[in-house]
GROMACS .gro file of C-alpha atoms in nm:
model
  362
    1MET     CA    1   3.901  -0.004   1.310
    2ALA     CA    2   3.531  -0.026   1.397
    3SER     CA    3   3.313  -0.221   1.149
    4THR     CA    4   3.100  -0.017   0.901
    5THR     CA    5   2.833  -0.327   0.884
    6PRO     CA    6   2.519  -0.266   1.077
    7LYS     CA    7   2.375  -0.549   1.287
    8ARG     CA    8   2.122  -0.702   1.120
    9ILE     CA    9   1.778  -0.838   1.231
   10LEU     CA   10   1.508  -1.039   1.055
   11ALA     CA   11   1.159  -1.046   1.218
   12LEU     CA   12   0.898  -1.265   1.094
   13ASP     CA   13   0.521  -1.240   1.195
   14GLY     CA   14   0.280  -1.495   1.303
   15GLY     CA   15  -0.021  -1.595   1.080
   16GLY     CA   16  -0.072  -1.960   1.026
   17ILE     CA   17  -0.082  -2.097   0.677
   18ARG     CA   18  -0.027  -1.725   0.556
   19GLY     CA   19   0.335  -1.773   0.638
   20ALA     CA   20   0.370  -1.899   0.297
   21LEU     CA   21   0.326  -1.533   0.201
   22THR     CA   22   0.619  -1.440   0.397
   23LEU     CA   23   0.840  -1.704   0.213
   24GLY     CA   24   0.747  -1.539  -0.117
   25PHE     CA   25   0.931  -1.217   0.026
   26LEU     CA   26   1.229  -1.413   0.171
   27GLU     CA   27   1.311  -1.558  -0.162
   28ARG     CA   28   1.347  -1.245  -0.346
   29ILE     CA   29   1.555  -1.115  -0.037
   30GLU     CA   30   1.788  -1.415  -0.051
   31GLU     CA   31   1.809  -1.348  -0.435
   32ILE     CA   32   1.914  -0.978  -0.386
   33ILE     CA   33   2.164  -1.042  -0.102
   34ARG     CA   34   2.341  -1.344  -0.312
   35GLU     CA   35   2.368  -1.119  -0.640
   36ARG     CA   36   2.512  -0.844  -0.418
   37GLU     CA   37   2.759  -1.065  -0.243
   38GLY     CA   38   2.857  -1.256  -0.556
   39ASN     CA   39   2.763  -1.573  -0.361
   40PRO     CA   40   2.500  -1.777  -0.520
   41ASN     CA   41   2.500  -2.029  -0.218
   42LEU     CA   42   2.482  -1.753   0.064
   43MET     CA   43   2.229  -1.839   0.332
   44LEU     CA   44   2.017  -1.584   0.510
   45TYR     CA   45   2.174  -1.698   0.833
   46GLU     CA   46   2.500  -1.581   0.711
   47TYR     CA   47   2.356  -1.227   0.647
   48PHE     CA   48   2.144  -1.170   0.964
   49ASP     CA   49   2.270  -1.167   1.303
   50LEU     CA   50   1.949  -1.217   1.485
   51ILE     CA   51   1.658  -1.393   1.333
   52GLY     CA   52   1.329  -1.408   1.514
   53GLY     CA   53   0.971  -1.507   1.494
   54THR     CA   54   0.628  -1.593   1.644
   55SER     CA   55   0.408  -1.917   1.568
   56THR     CA   56   0.455  -1.976   1.175
   57GLY     CA   57   0.741  -1.708   1.175
   58ALA     CA   58   0.917  -1.911   1.435
   59ILE     CA   59   0.891  -2.227   1.215
   60ILE     CA   60   1.053  -2.004   0.932
   61ALA     CA   61   1.304  -1.843   1.170
   62ALA     CA   62   1.413  -2.187   1.295
   63GLY     CA   63   1.470  -2.325   0.964
   64LEU     CA   64   1.668  -2.045   0.850
   65SER     CA   65   1.906  -2.048   1.158
   66ILE     CA   66   1.975  -2.412   1.124
   67GLY     CA   67   2.100  -2.336   0.753
   68MET     CA   68   1.784  -2.396   0.518
   69SER     CA   69   1.762  -2.166   0.228
   70ALA     CA   70   1.421  -1.966   0.184
   71SER     CA   71   1.330  -2.188  -0.116
   72GLU     CA   72   1.384  -2.514   0.094
   73ILE     CA   73   1.164  -2.386   0.363
   74LYS     CA   74   0.916  -2.285   0.099
   75ASP     CA   75   0.914  -2.641  -0.045
   76LEU     CA   76   0.876  -2.791   0.286
   77TYR     CA   77   0.587  -2.536   0.381
   78LEU     CA   78   0.401  -2.612   0.053
   79ASP     CA   79   0.432  -2.994   0.116
   80ILE     CA   80   0.324  -2.993   0.475
   81GLY     CA   81   0.090  -2.683   0.493
   82ASP     CA   82  -0.236  -2.871   0.415
   83LYS     CA   83  -0.119  -3.177   0.629
   84ILE     CA   84  -0.091  -2.952   0.944
   85PHE     CA   85  -0.420  -2.765   0.867
   86GLY     CA   86  -0.605  -3.056   0.752
   87VAL     CA   87  -0.925  -3.208   0.813
   88LYS     CA   88  -1.103  -3.051   1.110
   89ARG     CA   89  -1.227  -3.257   1.398
   90SER     CA   90  -1.587  -3.338   1.348
   91TRP     CA   91  -1.848  -3.270   1.618
   92LEU     CA   92  -2.049  -3.560   1.510
   93LEU     CA   93  -1.747  -3.793   1.516
   94ASP     CA   94  -1.605  -3.645   1.822
   95PRO     CA   95  -1.881  -3.497   2.074
   96LEU     CA   96  -1.602  -3.403   2.289
   97LYS     CA   97  -1.431  -3.171   2.039
   98ARG     CA   98  -1.538  -2.869   2.255
   99TYR     CA   99  -1.271  -2.985   2.504
  100LYS     CA  100  -1.009  -3.040   2.236
  101ALA     CA  101  -0.814  -2.822   1.975
  102GLU     CA  102  -0.959  -2.795   1.640
  103PHE     CA  103  -0.664  -2.969   1.462
  104ASP     CA  104  -0.459  -3.270   1.539
  105PHE     CA  105  -0.119  -3.166   1.618
  106LYS     CA  106   0.044  -3.492   1.536
  107PRO     CA  107   0.113  -3.389   1.189
  108LEU     CA  108   0.277  -3.054   1.294
  109GLU     CA  109   0.498  -3.248   1.551
  110LYS     CA  110   0.612  -3.519   1.273
  111ALA     CA  111   0.696  -3.232   1.040
  112LEU     CA  112   0.903  -3.026   1.305
  113GLU     CA  113   1.078  -3.350   1.415
  114GLU     CA  114   1.176  -3.444   1.066
  115VAL     CA  115   1.327  -3.105   1.028
  116PHE     CA  116   1.484  -3.043   1.342
  117GLY     CA  117   1.543  -3.362   1.502
  118ASN     CA  118   1.698  -3.352   1.841
  119ILE     CA  119   1.867  -3.020   1.792
  120THR     CA  120   1.843  -2.804   2.130
  121ILE     CA  121   1.845  -2.444   2.191
  122GLY     CA  122   2.215  -2.460   2.276
  123ARG     CA  123   2.345  -2.656   1.996
  124LYS     CA  124   2.582  -2.502   1.761
  125ASP     CA  125   2.371  -2.670   1.492
  126ILE     CA  126   2.196  -2.323   1.524
  127LYS     CA  127   2.426  -2.107   1.323
  128THR     CA  128   2.305  -1.747   1.403
  129GLY     CA  129   2.142  -1.551   1.685
  130LEU     CA  130   1.781  -1.700   1.707
  131CYS     CA  131   1.482  -1.567   1.903
  132LEU     CA  132   1.143  -1.782   1.927
  133ILE     CA  133   0.860  -1.609   2.113
  134THR     CA  134   0.599  -1.832   2.300
  135LYS     CA  135   0.364  -1.736   2.578
  136ARG     CA  136   0.382  -1.928   2.908
  137ALA     CA  137   0.001  -1.980   2.984
  138ASP     CA  138   0.032  -2.076   3.335
  139THR     CA  139   0.210  -1.746   3.432
  140LEU     CA  140   0.066  -1.519   3.165
  141SER     CA  141   0.414  -1.413   3.055
  142THR     CA  142   0.568  -1.383   2.709
  143TRP     CA  143   0.857  -1.599   2.683
  144PRO     CA  144   1.148  -1.471   2.406
  145ILE     CA  145   1.359  -1.790   2.416
  146ILE     CA  146   1.697  -1.701   2.275
  147ASN     CA  147   2.041  -1.908   2.201
  148HIS     CA  148   2.264  -1.659   2.327
  149PRO     CA  149   2.510  -1.824   2.579
  150GLY     CA  150   2.508  -1.494   2.772
  151GLY     CA  151   2.153  -1.489   2.817
  152LYS     CA  152   2.024  -1.493   3.202
  153PHE     CA  153   1.812  -1.810   3.116
  154PHE     CA  154   2.045  -1.990   2.884
  155ASP     CA  155   2.160  -2.242   3.132
  156LYS     CA  156   1.788  -2.346   3.192
  157ASN     CA  157   1.667  -2.305   2.821
  158LYS     CA  158   1.977  -2.460   2.635
  159GLY     CA  159   1.876  -2.838   2.674
  160MET     CA  160   1.519  -2.740   2.506
  161LEU     CA  161   1.452  -2.920   2.190
  162LEU     CA  162   1.429  -2.675   1.937
  163ARG     CA  163   1.139  -2.857   1.770
  164LYS     CA  164   0.926  -2.821   2.104
  165VAL     CA  165   1.009  -2.453   2.140
  166VAL     CA  166   0.884  -2.401   1.784
  167ARG     CA  167   0.583  -2.614   1.855
  168ALA     CA  168   0.514  -2.411   2.170
  169SER     CA  169   0.529  -2.062   1.987
  170SER     CA  170   0.287  -2.221   1.716
  171ALA     CA  171   0.017  -2.355   1.959
  172ALA     CA  172  -0.250  -2.126   1.878
  173PRO     CA  173  -0.533  -2.156   2.133
  174SER     CA  174  -0.819  -2.353   1.983
  175TYR     CA  175  -0.603  -2.463   1.698
  176PHE     CA  176  -0.348  -2.680   1.846
  177THR     CA  177  -0.318  -2.802   2.209
  178PRO     CA  178  -0.065  -2.626   2.428
  179GLN     CA  179   0.296  -2.768   2.465
  180LYS     CA  180   0.471  -2.828   2.797
  181LEU     CA  181   0.837  -2.762   2.841
  182ASP     CA  182   1.087  -2.803   3.131
  183VAL     CA  183   1.195  -2.473   3.236
  184GLY     CA  184   1.460  -2.596   3.479
  185ASN     CA  185   1.479  -2.703   3.845
  186GLY     CA  186   1.206  -2.956   3.795
  187GLU     CA  187   0.953  -2.685   3.686
  188ILE     CA  188   0.736  -2.747   3.390
  189GLY     CA  189   0.573  -2.464   3.228
  190THR     CA  190   0.259  -2.476   2.965
  191PHE     CA  191   0.307  -2.278   2.648
  192ILE     CA  192   0.091  -2.136   2.386
  193ASP     CA  193   0.129  -1.943   2.070
  194GLY     CA  194   0.346  -1.637   2.117
  195GLY     CA  195   0.081  -1.432   1.889
  196VAL     CA  196  -0.115  -1.412   2.199
  197SER     CA  197   0.075  -1.136   2.336
  198LEU     CA  198   0.237  -0.792   2.204
  199SER     CA  199   0.464  -1.013   1.974
  200ASN     CA  200   0.261  -1.166   1.716
  201ASN     CA  201   0.465  -0.919   1.502
  202PRO     CA  202   0.795  -0.964   1.687
  203SER     CA  203   0.987  -0.670   1.542
  204LEU     CA  204   0.965  -0.450   1.866
  205GLN     CA  205   1.053  -0.714   2.096
  206LEU     CA  206   1.361  -0.801   1.886
  207PHE     CA  207   1.480  -0.446   1.864
  208LEU     CA  208   1.452  -0.453   2.253
  209ILE     CA  209   1.638  -0.773   2.301
  210ALA     CA  210   1.914  -0.637   2.064
  211THR     CA  211   1.959  -0.323   2.241
  212LEU     CA  212   1.850  -0.324   2.620
  213LYS     CA  213   2.125  -0.362   2.876
  214GLU     CA  214   1.961  -0.672   3.049
  215TYR     CA  215   2.001  -0.886   2.726
  216PRO     CA  216   2.327  -1.009   2.628
  217TYR     CA  217   2.363  -0.854   2.265
  218LYS     CA  218   2.380  -0.482   2.388
  219TRP     CA  219   2.407  -0.344   2.018
  220GLU     CA  220   2.449   0.010   1.955
  221ILE     CA  221   2.148   0.209   1.823
  222GLY     CA  222   2.169   0.425   1.509
  223GLU     CA  223   2.048   0.403   1.160
  224ASN     CA  224   2.397   0.288   1.018
  225LYS     CA  225   2.446   0.060   1.339
  226LEU     CA  226   2.104  -0.132   1.349
  227SER     CA  227   1.910  -0.268   1.061
  228LEU     CA  228   1.560  -0.442   1.131
  229LEU     CA  229   1.379  -0.615   0.830
  230SER     CA  230   1.040  -0.702   0.953
  231ILE     CA  231   0.789  -0.928   0.722
  232GLY     CA  232   0.423  -0.969   0.768
  233THR     CA  233   0.186  -1.255   0.676
  234GLY     CA  234  -0.087  -1.037   0.498
  235THR     CA  235  -0.333  -0.814   0.651
  236PHE     CA  236  -0.672  -0.647   0.563
  237THR     CA  237  -0.908  -0.373   0.684
  238LYS     CA  238  -1.147  -0.509   0.946
  239ARG     CA  239  -1.492  -0.395   0.945
  240TYR     CA  240  -1.808  -0.539   1.093
  241ASP     CA  241  -2.168  -0.482   1.068
  242PRO     CA  242  -2.235  -0.258   1.389
  243ASP     CA  243  -2.565  -0.407   1.450
  244LYS     CA  244  -2.432  -0.759   1.453
  245ILE     CA  245  -2.165  -0.655   1.674
  246SER     CA  246  -2.393  -0.463   1.919
  247LYS     CA  247  -2.593  -0.778   1.963
  248LYS     CA  248  -2.285  -1.035   2.037
  249GLY     CA  249  -2.331  -1.229   2.327
  250LEU     CA  250  -2.050  -1.360   2.598
  251LEU     CA  251  -1.943  -1.646   2.351
  252GLY     CA  252  -1.936  -1.408   2.062
  253TRP     CA  253  -1.712  -1.142   2.249
  254ALA     CA  254  -1.497  -1.419   2.401
  255LYS     CA  255  -1.413  -1.530   2.036
  256MET     CA  256  -1.345  -1.178   1.919
  257ILE     CA  257  -1.125  -1.045   2.215
  258PRO     CA  258  -0.790  -1.213   2.089
  259GLU     CA  259  -0.864  -1.036   1.747
  260LEU     CA  260  -0.921  -0.717   1.898
  261PHE     CA  261  -0.591  -0.717   2.118
  262MET     CA  262  -0.381  -0.874   1.819
  263GLU     CA  263  -0.493  -0.578   1.586
  264ASP     CA  264  -0.371  -0.314   1.856
  265ALA     CA  265  -0.041  -0.513   1.918
  266ASN     CA  266   0.046  -0.500   1.553
  267TYR     CA  267  -0.019  -0.145   1.487
  268LEU     CA  268   0.147  -0.059   1.812
  269ASN     CA  269   0.481  -0.246   1.689
  270GLN     CA  270   0.446  -0.038   1.351
  271THR     CA  271   0.377   0.291   1.545
  272MET     CA  272   0.689   0.268   1.761
  273LEU     CA  273   0.935   0.135   1.517
  274GLN     CA  274   0.830   0.408   1.283
  275TYR     CA  275   0.857   0.662   1.537
  276LEU     CA  276   1.202   0.536   1.605
  277SER     CA  277   1.308   0.564   1.252
  278THR     CA  278   1.279   0.736   0.907
  279SER     CA  279   1.169   0.414   0.733
  280PRO     CA  280   1.144   0.428   0.370
  281THR     CA  281   0.863   0.185   0.365
  282PRO     CA  282   0.628   0.350   0.628
  283ARG     CA  283   0.263   0.227   0.640
  284LYS     CA  284  -0.028   0.450   0.741
  285ILE     CA  285  -0.110   0.359   1.101
  286ASP     CA  286  -0.464   0.524   1.122
  287SER     CA  287  -0.643   0.840   0.973
  288GLN     CA  288  -0.516   1.040   1.300
  289ILE     CA  289  -0.145   0.995   1.293
  290LEU     CA  290  -0.095   0.868   0.930
  291ASP     CA  291   0.245   0.712   0.850
  292LEU     CA  292   0.468   0.945   1.105
  293LYS     CA  293   0.691   1.057   0.844
  294ASP     CA  294   0.713   1.399   1.031
  295ASP     CA  295   0.781   1.246   1.365
  296LEU     CA  296   1.085   1.097   1.505
  297ILE     CA  297   1.120   1.036   1.878
  298THR     CA  298   1.499   1.044   1.911
  299ASN     CA  299   1.713   1.322   1.769
  300GLN     CA  300   1.866   1.075   1.520
  301PRO     CA  301   1.716   0.749   1.381
  302ALA     CA  302   1.757   0.467   1.644
  303LEU     CA  303   1.776   0.204   1.349
  304HIS     CA  304   1.698   0.141   0.988
  305TYR     CA  305   1.347  -0.011   0.953
  306ILE     CA  306   1.198  -0.188   0.675
  307ARG     CA  307   0.833  -0.331   0.682
  308TYR     CA  308   0.694  -0.567   0.397
  309ASN     CA  309   0.341  -0.676   0.397
  310VAL     CA  310   0.042  -0.717   0.167
  311MET     CA  311  -0.305  -0.596   0.200
  312LEU     CA  312  -0.527  -0.891   0.112
  313GLU     CA  313  -0.778  -0.676  -0.047
  314GLU     CA  314  -0.897  -0.638  -0.404
  315ASN     CA  315  -0.736  -0.342  -0.508
  316GLU     CA  316  -0.381  -0.440  -0.381
  317LEU     CA  317  -0.436  -0.800  -0.534
  318ASN     CA  318  -0.561  -0.649  -0.864
  319SER     CA  319  -0.242  -0.435  -0.878
  320LEU     CA  320  -0.045  -0.766  -0.849
  321GLY     CA  321  -0.224  -0.902  -1.163
  322LEU     CA  322  -0.440  -1.134  -0.926
  323ASN     CA  323  -0.780  -1.108  -0.962
  324TYR     CA  324  -0.971  -1.310  -0.717
  325PRO     CA  325  -1.351  -1.312  -0.640
  326GLN     CA  326  -1.425  -1.163  -0.294
  327GLU     CA  327  -1.522  -1.499  -0.167
  328ASP     CA  328  -1.157  -1.627  -0.248
  329ILE     CA  329  -1.021  -1.308  -0.085
  330GLU     CA  330  -1.205  -1.388   0.250
  331SER     CA  331  -1.091  -1.708   0.209
  332LEU     CA  332  -0.733  -1.610   0.205
  333ARG     CA  333  -0.734  -1.403   0.499
  334GLU     CA  334  -0.790  -1.730   0.712
  335MET     CA  335  -0.514  -1.849   0.881
  336SER     CA  336  -0.609  -2.221   0.880
  337ASP     CA  337  -0.711  -2.287   0.524
  338GLY     CA  338  -0.415  -2.522   0.410
  339ASN     CA  339  -0.560  -2.505   0.055
  340ASN     CA  340  -0.459  -2.143   0.007
  341LYS     CA  341  -0.084  -2.211   0.057
  342ASP     CA  342   0.015  -2.197  -0.298
  343LYS     CA  343  -0.210  -1.883  -0.378
  344LEU     CA  344  -0.034  -1.719  -0.068
  345TYR     CA  345   0.306  -1.782  -0.174
  346GLU     CA  346   0.236  -1.656  -0.528
  347ILE     CA  347   0.096  -1.340  -0.370
  348GLY     CA  348   0.402  -1.287  -0.150
  349SER     CA  349   0.621  -1.337  -0.456
  350ARG     CA  350   0.471  -1.096  -0.673
  351ALA     CA  351   0.450  -0.824  -0.398
  352ALA     CA  352   0.806  -0.896  -0.327
  353LYS     CA  353   0.892  -0.803  -0.697
  354VAL     CA  354   0.711  -0.477  -0.633
  355GLN     CA  355   0.799  -0.375  -0.295
  356VAL     CA  356   1.152  -0.522  -0.244
  357ASN     CA  357   1.410  -0.248  -0.327
  358PRO     CA  358   1.758  -0.370  -0.315
  359GLU     CA  359   1.863  -0.042  -0.142
  360HIS     CA  360   1.632  -0.122   0.144
  361ILE     CA  361   1.872  -0.430   0.213
  362THR     CA  362   2.152  -0.282   0.421
   0.00000   0.00000   0.00000
């Protein structure tokens, strides 16, 4: 008899220290699943068949995949967040800073080594399907590194240290130095944050990995056959002064280009997944196409799709009982302010109580 349980995917966005917000949602989801299954010790890796993430989402995904609970990762995250995003390098103390990353990568590497040790991509210590997305800078190609033994590149990737792949996925340009990885046949690749691609929100990439024939999973599509739960790290409406924008020079535009592309990439992911499903959590994409509630690209939904996120704006935060001055709200939007880790976790925890409906979790 065919199983009536859908294949389940958990997708975790990038977003630097704002990953603390994600953990507030994951704790609530973990609580719901444990109550439903009657198992207070159930781990998320036992529930999800594939867990994937980019950047900070890769750190969380990897932790879940080796058997850590959401609460354990939260405690770790709140402990190390301000160490990873610690004191910035000083131009005065280090006049060559313009040639280096903004933050010292050693605290991040130390934390990853303490958690993941010498676990490799091919080891059975990874207890479920795992996908970590990074960007190979020397070939401009996005690499979704998976642990499935049937993957085309598994033999080349299975010896990669999990902590180094996570470090590669988290190596945001200008924040941390790139990570070099042995990619097989004596070839070395230079990798940066997977968020510098279409996959800072990895949901669509994970859907493709789960269903395309050239990947090893080959799961069937269908609302009752495939479930994808996607969690963001907070977002906000971007609007800049048109006069200041028009006067930007080359350096100003260079700094802004990643944000321009990442914003489009995130909304493309959401557009396509809402177009492929009848999601009970649709978000307004823009003022033209709205939330696609009357649109479906296939005859029947291709998957059950859930998306949780928080608008880091005054109205939504007020609705959660959090009354922050505008200055604090702008600070919360920064991806590298470790001092905000506790506030971000509280925002995610409060939002989860409002947004997460047990009926969403199939």
